[in-house]
C-alpha cells in the first residue's frame, strides 16, 4: 500500500499537493480484489455506467423539454421528430431507466444469494437500499414528465397513496400537488426534483463505494480474504472483466433501443393527459409491478400502502434478520432453496401487478405478498438457527490449489500478482 | 476551574437559550420553503364555478371540472332515489343517509374522484359499466359505488365526496 512513484513530473508535482493520482492508483489499480469473483460481480460497475448514461442523456433532454402542462407533451414529440437525434437520446433515456433497474435488481439478488449484506457490510447494504429508494422516486417523477395519460394517472394514483396517512394525509397530498389535483405546479416541481435526485444518487453511490472499499468485495464463497494469495489487483484484471461485461450490456441495451424501443412502455402514454378520463387499465412501469401487486393485494387503503413501503423497509433490517454466520448460499442447502422460491415469488408478484385486480389474481397476489414477508420475517431468522450448513473452504485459494495449505507454486503466483 | 462550577447554572441557561433560539430561527426559515409548495393564490382563486343544470333530463348526468377534477352532477330517477333511501346503514362501510348527501333528492352532486387512489369512476355515460350497485365503478382497483355515490364494495375507504355547493336559483348551482 505504499505511495506509487509517478514518472511524469507534472503528475508528481500535482500529486504532492493534491493526491488524486495516488488515490486513483490506490482504489482503481492496486485495490486488492478477491480472485474468484464471477460475472455477477460486474453488475455494480454496470449500474454506474447506467447512472452516468441517464444523467448525460437527461441533461440533453432537459435542454429541449418544456415543463408546462400545455407544452410538455408536444415538446417531447418535438424531441422525437424534429430535434437532431432527439429520438435516439430520448429512447436511450427511456430504455435506460428500465436497464438501470434490470442491472440493479440482479445486483440486489446477487447480494441476497451470497449474503453480501452480512457483517461487516451492513451499511454498504443499507446505502444500496437507499439508492434503490431514490431511484424509484426519480423514475416515478421522470415518467410523469411526458404528460401522457399514464404519466398523469400514474402521478395521481401514486401521490394519492399519501392520503392514506391518518388525519394529515389529505393536506400532504394537496401540498405535494401544489393544488387540488395533479396539475401544472405538480409537473414543474417534479421536473425540478427529477433533475436534482440523480445527483443525490451520485452522492449515495460515492458513500456506497467508500463502504465497499473498506472491506472489499464479498465473493462467491462468502469467506474473508485470508492473505495476498487470495486477491489480485483491480487493474488490469477486473477493469478488463468489467469492460467486457459493459460491452455485452451495451450490445443488449442497443438492441432494445434500436429494435424494440417501446417494448417496455405503454401505448397509452402517447395520448396526451386528460384529467377527466382514466384509462381503462392503468399499470405502472414494469419495475414497480411487484410493489404494485402488494399494494393491491391488501383490501385496506392504509394497510396496502404500509405493506408496499414495508416491502422495502424489510430490506433495511435484513442484516439483522438473517443471523447465519455463513454468507454464501453455496454452503446453505436450505437457504439456497428458499432463495429461489423468493426470486420466483418476486417474479410472480411482478406478473400479478400487471393483471387486473379481480378473480384468481387477487388471491394469488395475497399469497405471494404473504410469502414475501414470511421469507424475510420468519424463514430467514428460523434458518439462522436450524440450518446445518456445509463446511466452508479454508481460504479462497484452497479450492483452486487443493488441500488445506496453500501450495508453494500458488503462493509464488499470488506474490507475483501483487 | 472553580469559577465554571460556580457559574454552571448560568452557563447552562445560556446554552439552552441559544439552542432554543436556534431551533426557533431554523423553523422560521424552513417554514416558507415548505409552504411554497402549497397551492398558490391564483390556484386558490379558481375555486368556485357556476353550473346551469336546467338541461339535464331525468336519468342523465353531466361532468364538470372544478379545481382540476371532475364533478358528477346526476339528475336521478325516482327508482334510483328509492334504491338509495332503502339501504340498511349497517351494510355501509361509511354510513351516511342518502338525504344527508343531497340538497334536493333528484340532484346528486359528487366529486368524480375515487376515494381510493384518485381515478375517475365509470358510470356517467349510458354505455359505461355502473358496477354491482348501479352507481359508479372505478376501473383502477375495482371499487363499486351505489346510486348515492356511497362505497359498497372494493378497496376505497369512504363515499364519493360531496363538494360544497348551493342553489343560486332553481336552474343554477354554485360549486365551491
XYZ file of C-alpha atoms in Angstrom:
594
model
C 0.000 0.000 0.000
C 2.960 2.336 -0.478
C 2.585 5.525 -2.476
C 3.209 4.894 -6.160
C 6.130 6.558 -7.934
C 4.903 8.704 -10.784
C 7.371 9.277 -13.621
C 5.661 12.287 -15.193
C 6.969 15.385 -13.348
C 3.676 17.284 -13.757
C 1.712 14.395 -12.275
C 4.287 14.164 -9.497
C 4.032 17.916 -8.777
C 0.228 17.823 -8.637
C 0.054 14.592 -6.654
C 2.335 16.001 -3.973
C -0.136 18.843 -3.402
C -3.411 17.152 -4.348
C -3.047 13.371 -4.095
C -5.757 12.462 -6.629
C -3.385 10.275 -8.628
C -2.333 8.345 -5.537
C -5.987 7.988 -4.643
C -6.922 6.604 -8.066
C -3.927 4.278 -8.056
C -4.960 3.059 -4.641
C -8.650 2.494 -5.340
C -8.714 1.557 -9.030
C -5.318 -0.006 -9.709
C -3.692 -1.851 -6.827
C -7.044 -2.234 -4.915
C -6.818 -5.915 -3.840
C -9.900 -7.810 -5.032
C -10.872 -11.440 -4.338
C -9.538 -13.568 -7.195
C -12.694 -15.681 -7.522
C -15.354 -13.079 -8.457
C -17.891 -14.314 -11.020
C -19.651 -12.265 -13.689
C -22.365 -11.491 -11.137
C -19.870 -9.022 -9.674
C -19.998 -6.974 -12.898
C -23.389 -5.506 -12.054
C -22.044 -2.784 -9.749
C -19.929 -1.167 -12.451
C -22.791 -1.647 -14.929
C -25.137 0.229 -12.576
C -22.575 3.054 -12.508
C -22.484 3.034 -16.298
C -26.294 3.169 -16.439
C -26.393 6.082 -13.959
C -23.893 8.123 -15.995
C -25.829 7.338 -19.201
C -29.064 8.544 -17.595
C -27.501 11.776 -16.324
C -25.878 12.631 -19.670
C -28.984 11.902 -21.784
C -31.215 13.534 -19.155
C -29.313 16.816 -19.202
C -29.570 16.864 -23.011
C -33.315 16.169 -22.914
C -33.796 18.992 -20.385
C -32.359 21.406 -22.960
C -35.285 20.638 -25.288
C -38.102 19.858 -22.857
C -40.739 22.333 -21.567
C -42.153 21.578 -18.091
C -45.612 23.053 -18.619
C -48.926 21.186 -18.947
C -49.696 22.952 -22.246
C -46.325 22.216 -23.826
C -44.807 19.152 -22.150
C -46.387 16.510 -24.381
C -45.660 18.449 -27.554
C -42.104 19.261 -26.548
C -41.442 15.528 -26.104
C -42.973 14.834 -29.517
C -40.774 17.601 -30.928
C -37.728 15.905 -29.415
C -38.833 12.689 -31.136
C -39.470 14.243 -34.556
C -37.563 17.482 -35.024
C -34.563 17.671 -32.680
C -31.455 16.219 -34.332
C -31.057 12.677 -32.996
C -33.625 13.576 -30.345
C -35.366 10.228 -30.891
C -32.135 8.404 -30.120
C -31.374 10.355 -26.957
C -34.925 10.001 -25.675
C -35.034 6.270 -26.432
C -31.702 5.836 -24.622
C -33.100 7.688 -21.592
C -36.453 5.876 -21.657
C -34.970 2.389 -22.004
C -32.015 3.354 -19.843
C -34.362 3.577 -16.848
C -35.526 0.005 -17.453
C -31.986 -1.297 -17.941
C -30.800 0.548 -14.833
C -33.469 -1.325 -12.850
C -32.638 -4.672 -14.519
C -28.984 -4.236 -13.545
C -29.797 -3.092 -10.015
C -32.290 -5.900 -9.398
C -29.725 -8.528 -10.475
C -27.172 -6.726 -8.267
C -29.574 -6.948 -5.301
C -30.394 -10.633 -5.808
C -26.661 -11.340 -6.143
C -26.241 -9.721 -2.733
C -29.149 -11.733 -1.315
C -27.757 -15.071 -2.556
C -24.162 -14.562 -1.459
C -25.035 -12.864 1.855
C -23.274 -9.637 0.870
C -25.384 -7.771 3.448
C -23.783 -9.525 6.423
C -21.185 -8.095 8.815
C -19.119 -6.101 8.206
C -21.031 -4.888 5.112
C -24.372 -3.908 6.735
C -24.006 -0.188 5.994
C -22.907 -0.931 2.448
C -26.173 -2.852 2.009
C -28.304 -0.169 3.677
C -26.816 2.523 1.429
C -27.701 0.285 -1.507
C -31.339 0.047 -0.412
C -31.332 3.836 -0.044
C -30.091 4.127 -3.643
C -32.952 1.850 -4.731
C -35.481 4.117 -2.970
C -34.001 7.237 -4.598
C -34.042 5.503 -7.978
C -37.717 4.654 -7.564
C -38.637 8.239 -6.700
C -36.561 9.557 -9.605
C -38.022 7.080 -12.103
C -41.565 7.828 -10.950
C -41.147 11.579 -11.362
C -39.403 11.154 -14.718
C -42.298 9.081 -16.014
C -44.673 11.979 -15.256
C -42.765 14.481 -17.405
C -44.001 13.468 -20.930
C -47.514 14.275 -19.609
C -49.278 11.393 -21.352
C -52.267 9.545 -19.934
C -50.104 7.075 -17.980
C -47.950 9.953 -16.706
C -50.965 11.806 -15.376
C -52.828 8.866 -13.858
C -49.674 7.251 -12.527
C -48.888 10.526 -10.762
C -52.460 10.747 -9.450
C -52.511 7.221 -8.034
C -49.021 7.340 -6.504
C -49.426 10.775 -4.883
C -52.818 9.637 -3.552
C -51.006 6.870 -1.650
C -50.075 9.564 0.858
C -53.745 10.343 1.504
C -53.846 7.028 3.380
C -51.878 8.637 6.232
C -54.395 9.259 9.039
C -55.525 12.866 9.697
C -52.836 14.780 7.789
C -52.914 12.651 4.607
C -55.154 14.941 2.575
C -53.150 18.059 3.444
C -49.949 16.257 2.455
C -51.417 15.353 -0.942
C -52.510 18.955 -1.598
C -49.029 20.068 -0.531
C -47.393 17.580 -2.921
C -49.638 18.728 -5.775
C -49.489 22.467 -5.113
C -53.200 22.498 -5.978
C -56.289 20.335 -5.796
C -55.259 17.868 -8.464
C -52.148 16.853 -10.380
C -51.595 19.967 -12.490
C -49.009 22.459 -13.677
C -47.441 23.121 -10.239
C -47.042 19.355 -9.827
C -45.378 18.968 -13.212
C -42.879 21.789 -12.689
C -41.811 20.598 -9.242
C -41.467 17.016 -10.458
C -39.208 18.291 -13.233
C -37.019 20.191 -10.766
C -36.785 17.198 -8.439
C -36.220 14.733 -11.265
C -33.218 16.832 -12.252
C -31.934 17.023 -8.672
C -32.293 13.444 -7.480
C -29.781 11.718 -9.787
C -27.103 13.864 -8.182
C -28.260 12.755 -4.741
C -27.930 9.199 -6.069
C -24.363 10.001 -7.148
C -23.678 11.177 -3.602
C -25.005 7.992 -2.030
C -23.165 5.892 -4.648
C -19.909 7.524 -3.540
C -20.685 6.564 0.073
C -21.620 3.070 -1.169
C -18.193 2.731 -2.828
C -16.342 4.105 0.201
C -18.104 1.491 2.336
C -17.308 -1.193 -0.264
C -13.604 -0.373 -0.353
C -13.364 -0.528 3.431
C -13.541 -4.341 3.454
C -13.515 -5.051 -0.280
C -15.966 -7.099 -2.309
C -17.680 -10.174 -0.960
C -17.106 -13.211 -3.196
C -18.909 -16.364 -4.339
C -17.507 -18.368 -1.422
C -18.563 -15.700 1.062
C -15.428 -16.148 3.163
C -12.953 -13.434 4.093
C -9.764 -12.863 2.179
C -7.036 -14.547 4.222
C -3.955 -13.131 2.540
C -2.332 -11.874 -0.590
C -2.675 -15.248 -2.301
C -6.480 -14.714 -2.269
C -6.511 -11.394 -4.114
C -5.496 -9.892 -7.428
C -5.115 -6.182 -8.200
C -8.215 -4.479 -9.583
C -6.321 -3.269 -12.652
C -5.888 -4.885 -15.145
C -7.828 -7.971 -14.013
C -11.205 -6.542 -13.060
C -11.021 -3.408 -15.184
C -10.847 -5.695 -18.232
C -13.514 -8.040 -16.894
C -15.820 -5.069 -16.185
C -15.104 -3.674 -19.631
C -16.052 -6.960 -21.276
C -19.288 -7.038 -19.239
C -20.002 -3.452 -20.271
C -19.665 -4.404 -23.947
C -22.147 -7.262 -23.543
C -24.516 -4.957 -21.640
C -24.275 -2.216 -24.269
C -24.970 -4.726 -27.038
C -28.230 -5.803 -25.401
C -29.103 -2.210 -24.476
C -28.510 -1.019 -28.049
C -30.655 -3.858 -29.429
C -33.550 -2.662 -27.284
C -33.043 0.994 -28.227
C -32.847 0.356 -31.960
C -35.219 -2.560 -32.462
C -37.746 -2.590 -29.590
C -37.685 0.948 -28.129
C -41.310 0.847 -26.962
C -41.431 -2.777 -25.852
C -41.309 -1.886 -22.147
C -43.551 1.200 -22.395
C -47.312 1.715 -22.622
C -49.074 2.935 -25.788
C -51.442 4.963 -23.553
C -48.593 7.316 -22.704
C -48.613 8.556 -26.299
C -52.104 10.007 -25.596
C -51.947 13.497 -24.027
C -53.020 13.654 -20.378
C -56.764 14.043 -19.801
C -57.833 14.794 -16.198
C -61.444 13.754 -16.898
C -60.802 10.288 -18.297
C -58.902 7.484 -16.550
C -57.523 4.820 -18.928
C -59.386 1.518 -18.528
C -56.343 -0.368 -17.309
C -53.622 1.593 -15.587
C -50.378 -0.118 -14.674
C -47.059 1.316 -13.559
C -43.769 0.653 -15.345
C -42.625 -2.985 -15.090
C -40.032 -2.300 -12.389
C -42.770 -1.197 -9.968
C -45.147 -4.087 -10.676
C -44.170 -6.331 -7.711
C -44.763 -3.430 -5.326
C -47.990 -2.512 -7.091
C -49.207 -6.108 -6.657
C -48.511 -5.882 -2.913
C -50.409 -2.567 -2.722
C -53.482 -4.070 -4.378
C -53.342 -7.366 -2.511
C -54.371 -5.732 0.779
C -58.105 -4.904 0.897
C -57.455 -1.811 3.015
C -56.049 1.500 1.780
C -53.676 2.321 4.629
C -52.725 -1.351 5.026
C -51.852 -1.669 1.356
C -49.677 1.426 1.423
C -47.886 0.304 4.590
C -47.216 -3.167 3.185
C -45.867 -1.697 -0.044
C -43.385 0.521 1.765
C -42.785 -2.335 4.221
C -41.570 -4.492 1.332
C -38.601 -2.117 1.006
C -38.278 -1.346 4.702
C -37.720 -5.025 5.455
C -34.582 -4.910 3.281
C -33.075 -2.250 5.548
C -33.117 -4.619 8.528
C -32.172 -7.730 6.556
C -28.637 -7.927 8.060
C -30.279 -8.453 11.451
C -32.944 -10.892 10.277
C -30.530 -13.384 8.728
C -28.180 -14.283 11.610
C -26.495 -17.258 9.972
C -22.712 -16.845 10.213
C -22.291 -18.356 6.729
C -22.613 -15.764 3.973
C -22.719 -17.618 0.689
C -25.829 -19.570 -0.371
C -23.448 -22.197 -1.787
C -22.919 -23.627 1.671
C -26.524 -23.248 2.858
C -28.654 -26.008 1.282
C -31.986 -24.852 2.770
C -31.360 -21.139 2.310
C -30.462 -21.780 -1.324
C -33.824 -23.464 -1.922
C -35.783 -20.640 -0.274
C -33.757 -18.058 -2.210
C -35.057 -19.465 -5.494
C -38.598 -19.552 -4.100
C -38.245 -15.860 -3.166
C -36.991 -14.997 -6.643
C -39.922 -16.889 -8.203
C -42.269 -15.142 -5.757
C -40.987 -11.695 -6.815
C -41.381 -12.586 -10.500
C -44.918 -13.836 -9.770
C -45.717 -10.584 -7.939
C -44.447 -8.678 -10.972
C -46.719 -10.711 -13.237
C -49.730 -10.212 -10.945
C -49.092 -6.462 -10.693
C -49.696 -6.224 -14.430
C -53.000 -8.119 -14.289
C -56.392 -6.607 -13.384
C -57.272 -6.876 -9.678
C -60.025 -9.471 -9.971
C -60.758 -13.184 -9.628
C -57.854 -15.576 -9.116
C -55.263 -12.776 -9.405
C -56.392 -11.218 -6.123
C -55.963 -14.468 -4.185
C -52.596 -15.193 -5.824
C -51.398 -11.649 -5.021
C -52.292 -12.162 -1.373
C -50.448 -15.485 -1.180
C -47.388 -14.094 -2.959
C -47.374 -11.000 -0.710
C -47.649 -13.192 2.373
C -44.743 -15.351 1.202
C -42.560 -12.298 0.546
C -42.861 -11.163 4.148
C -42.740 -14.679 5.594
C -39.451 -15.234 3.767
C -37.777 -12.265 5.430
C -39.528 -12.203 8.799
C -39.925 -15.938 9.560
C -37.896 -18.192 7.270
C -34.576 -16.302 7.387
C -34.495 -15.929 11.209
C -35.508 -19.606 11.584
C -32.901 -20.833 9.112
C -30.208 -18.980 11.065
C -30.957 -21.360 13.928
C -31.967 -24.685 12.393
C -29.956 -24.912 9.177
C -26.956 -27.236 9.060
C -24.514 -25.503 6.749
C -21.912 -27.271 4.654
C -18.223 -26.954 5.625
C -16.511 -23.825 4.330
C -13.212 -23.973 2.438
C -10.248 -22.736 4.428
C -9.463 -19.928 2.045
C -10.405 -18.542 -1.339
C -7.372 -20.104 -2.987
C -7.821 -23.547 -1.355
C -10.446 -24.887 -3.815
C -8.103 -23.852 -6.644
C -4.873 -25.187 -5.231
C -6.394 -28.199 -3.445
C -5.698 -29.268 0.130
C -5.855 -27.140 3.238
C -2.500 -25.462 2.710
C -1.514 -23.071 0.008
C 0.994 -24.960 -2.131
C 4.336 -23.420 -2.930
C 3.640 -22.589 -6.620
C 0.310 -20.985 -5.761
C 1.898 -18.870 -3.053
C 4.519 -17.747 -5.510
C 1.855 -16.963 -8.094
C -0.055 -14.957 -5.524
C 3.042 -12.975 -4.720
C 3.826 -12.366 -8.378
C 0.329 -10.986 -8.892
C 0.830 -8.338 -6.276
C -11.825 25.970 37.060
C -13.758 26.506 40.249
C -15.392 29.557 38.611
C -17.034 27.398 35.952
C -18.514 25.149 38.582
C -19.947 28.135 40.479
C -21.476 29.540 37.313
C -22.734 26.223 35.948
C -26.410 27.207 36.191
C -25.866 30.442 34.294
C -23.811 28.685 31.628
C -26.490 26.021 31.170
C -29.062 28.781 30.822
C -27.028 30.445 28.068
C -26.576 27.138 26.207
C -30.254 26.198 26.445
C -31.404 29.707 25.482
C -29.046 29.766 22.482
C -30.171 26.345 21.256
C -33.829 27.252 21.698
C -33.436 30.430 19.691
C -31.531 28.493 17.043
C -34.383 25.991 16.771
C -36.975 28.790 16.529
C -34.897 30.545 13.891
C -34.408 27.344 11.915
C -38.145 26.604 11.976
C -38.915 30.186 10.849
C -36.522 29.761 7.914
C -37.786 26.294 6.943
C -41.476 27.252 7.015
C -41.556 29.374 3.835
C -39.534 26.733 1.997
C -42.122 24.097 2.890
C -45.160 26.319 2.483
C -44.193 27.442 -1.042
C -45.329 24.023 -2.220
C -48.914 24.567 -1.042
C -51.497 25.859 -3.576
C -50.624 29.378 -4.767
C -53.044 32.330 -4.564
C -54.053 32.069 -8.241
C -54.734 28.354 -7.834
C -56.954 29.077 -4.827
C -58.731 31.862 -6.736
C -60.106 29.362 -9.241
C -62.003 27.526 -6.578
C -65.666 28.160 -7.473
C -67.772 27.626 -10.608
C -71.426 28.096 -11.578
C -73.284 25.369 -13.443
C -76.600 25.575 -15.337
C -78.496 22.387 -14.531
C -81.713 23.085 -16.459
C -80.614 20.981 -19.440
C -80.084 17.736 -17.511
C -83.036 15.399 -18.125
C -84.091 12.772 -15.627
C -81.657 9.829 -15.777
C -78.943 11.964 -17.361
C -75.632 13.034 -15.873
C -73.023 15.622 -16.738
C -69.402 16.022 -15.710
C -67.953 19.439 -14.960
C -64.420 20.389 -13.986
C -63.907 22.014 -10.601
C -60.439 22.656 -9.159
C -58.931 20.454 -11.883
C -61.081 17.468 -11.039
C -64.356 16.117 -12.387
C -67.637 16.724 -10.530
C -70.538 14.402 -11.375
C -73.992 16.015 -11.496
C -76.738 13.429 -11.857
C -80.484 14.013 -12.260
C -81.635 10.845 -10.519
C -84.715 8.850 -11.421
C -87.348 8.091 -8.774
C -86.174 4.486 -8.731
C -82.555 5.472 -8.072
C -83.630 7.720 -5.202
C -85.758 4.945 -3.780
C -82.901 2.433 -4.028
C -80.517 4.824 -2.295
C -83.014 5.505 0.501
C -83.744 1.853 1.245
C -80.182 0.855 2.158
C -79.607 -0.502 5.651
C -76.983 1.665 7.400
C -75.266 -1.452 8.758
C -74.417 -2.503 5.202
C -72.390 0.654 4.578
C -68.655 0.985 5.085
C -69.002 4.740 5.517
C -72.577 5.077 6.879
C -74.378 8.163 5.624
C -78.073 8.611 4.765
C -78.896 9.420 1.157
C -80.740 12.608 2.169
C -77.638 13.828 4.030
C -75.769 13.781 0.730
C -78.126 15.942 -1.363
C -79.778 19.381 -1.246
C -82.664 18.152 -3.419
C -83.155 14.370 -3.740
C -83.335 14.413 -7.541
C -79.995 16.195 -7.967
C -76.870 14.351 -6.825
C -73.653 16.389 -6.916
C -70.465 14.442 -6.093
C -66.735 14.554 -6.758
C -65.938 12.133 -9.583
C -62.798 11.022 -7.820
C -62.480 7.547 -6.367
C -61.585 7.855 -2.687
C -59.102 5.009 -3.044
C -56.349 6.465 -5.210
C -57.990 9.213 -7.229
C -59.082 7.639 -10.524
C -62.270 8.752 -12.269
C -65.016 6.100 -11.822
C -67.085 4.937 -14.802
C -70.894 5.184 -14.926
C -71.594 8.694 -16.198
C -72.400 7.642 -19.756
C -75.237 5.229 -20.527
C -72.764 2.888 -22.236
C -70.389 2.627 -19.274
C -70.405 -0.063 -16.590
C -72.047 1.114 -13.381
C -70.847 -1.609 -11.017
C -72.808 -4.030 -8.839
C -74.863 -1.258 -7.172
C -75.921 0.587 -10.314
C -73.995 3.723 -9.470
C -70.318 4.021 -10.428
C -67.452 1.605 -10.860
C -63.761 2.505 -10.622
C -61.727 0.543 -13.176
C -58.368 1.081 -11.488
C -58.783 -1.134 -8.441
C -62.422 -2.228 -8.595
C -64.449 -0.044 -6.195
C -68.268 -0.116 -6.566
C -70.437 2.877 -5.611
C -74.242 2.975 -5.278
C -76.781 5.463 -6.686
C -75.912 7.871 -3.872
C -72.147 7.586 -4.598
C -71.560 5.604 -1.433
C -68.810 2.957 -1.310
C -70.264 -0.554 -1.256
C -67.502 -2.890 -2.394
C -63.778 -2.684 -3.201
C -60.726 -1.000 -1.649
C -61.989 2.615 -1.371
C -62.392 3.648 2.280
C -65.069 6.368 2.024
C -68.029 7.548 -0.067
C -67.546 9.766 -3.103
C -67.185 13.224 -1.604
C -69.952 15.809 -1.840
C -68.383 19.167 -2.771
C -69.750 22.317 -1.115
C -72.477 23.750 -3.371
C -75.541 25.997 -3.171
C -78.592 26.608 -5.366
C -78.353 30.162 -6.733
C -81.733 29.605 -8.412
C -83.764 26.582 -9.483
C -81.581 26.201 -12.545
C -78.119 27.258 -11.416
C -75.831 25.839 -8.734
C -72.559 27.259 -7.493
C -69.867 24.712 -6.629
C -67.122 25.798 -4.236
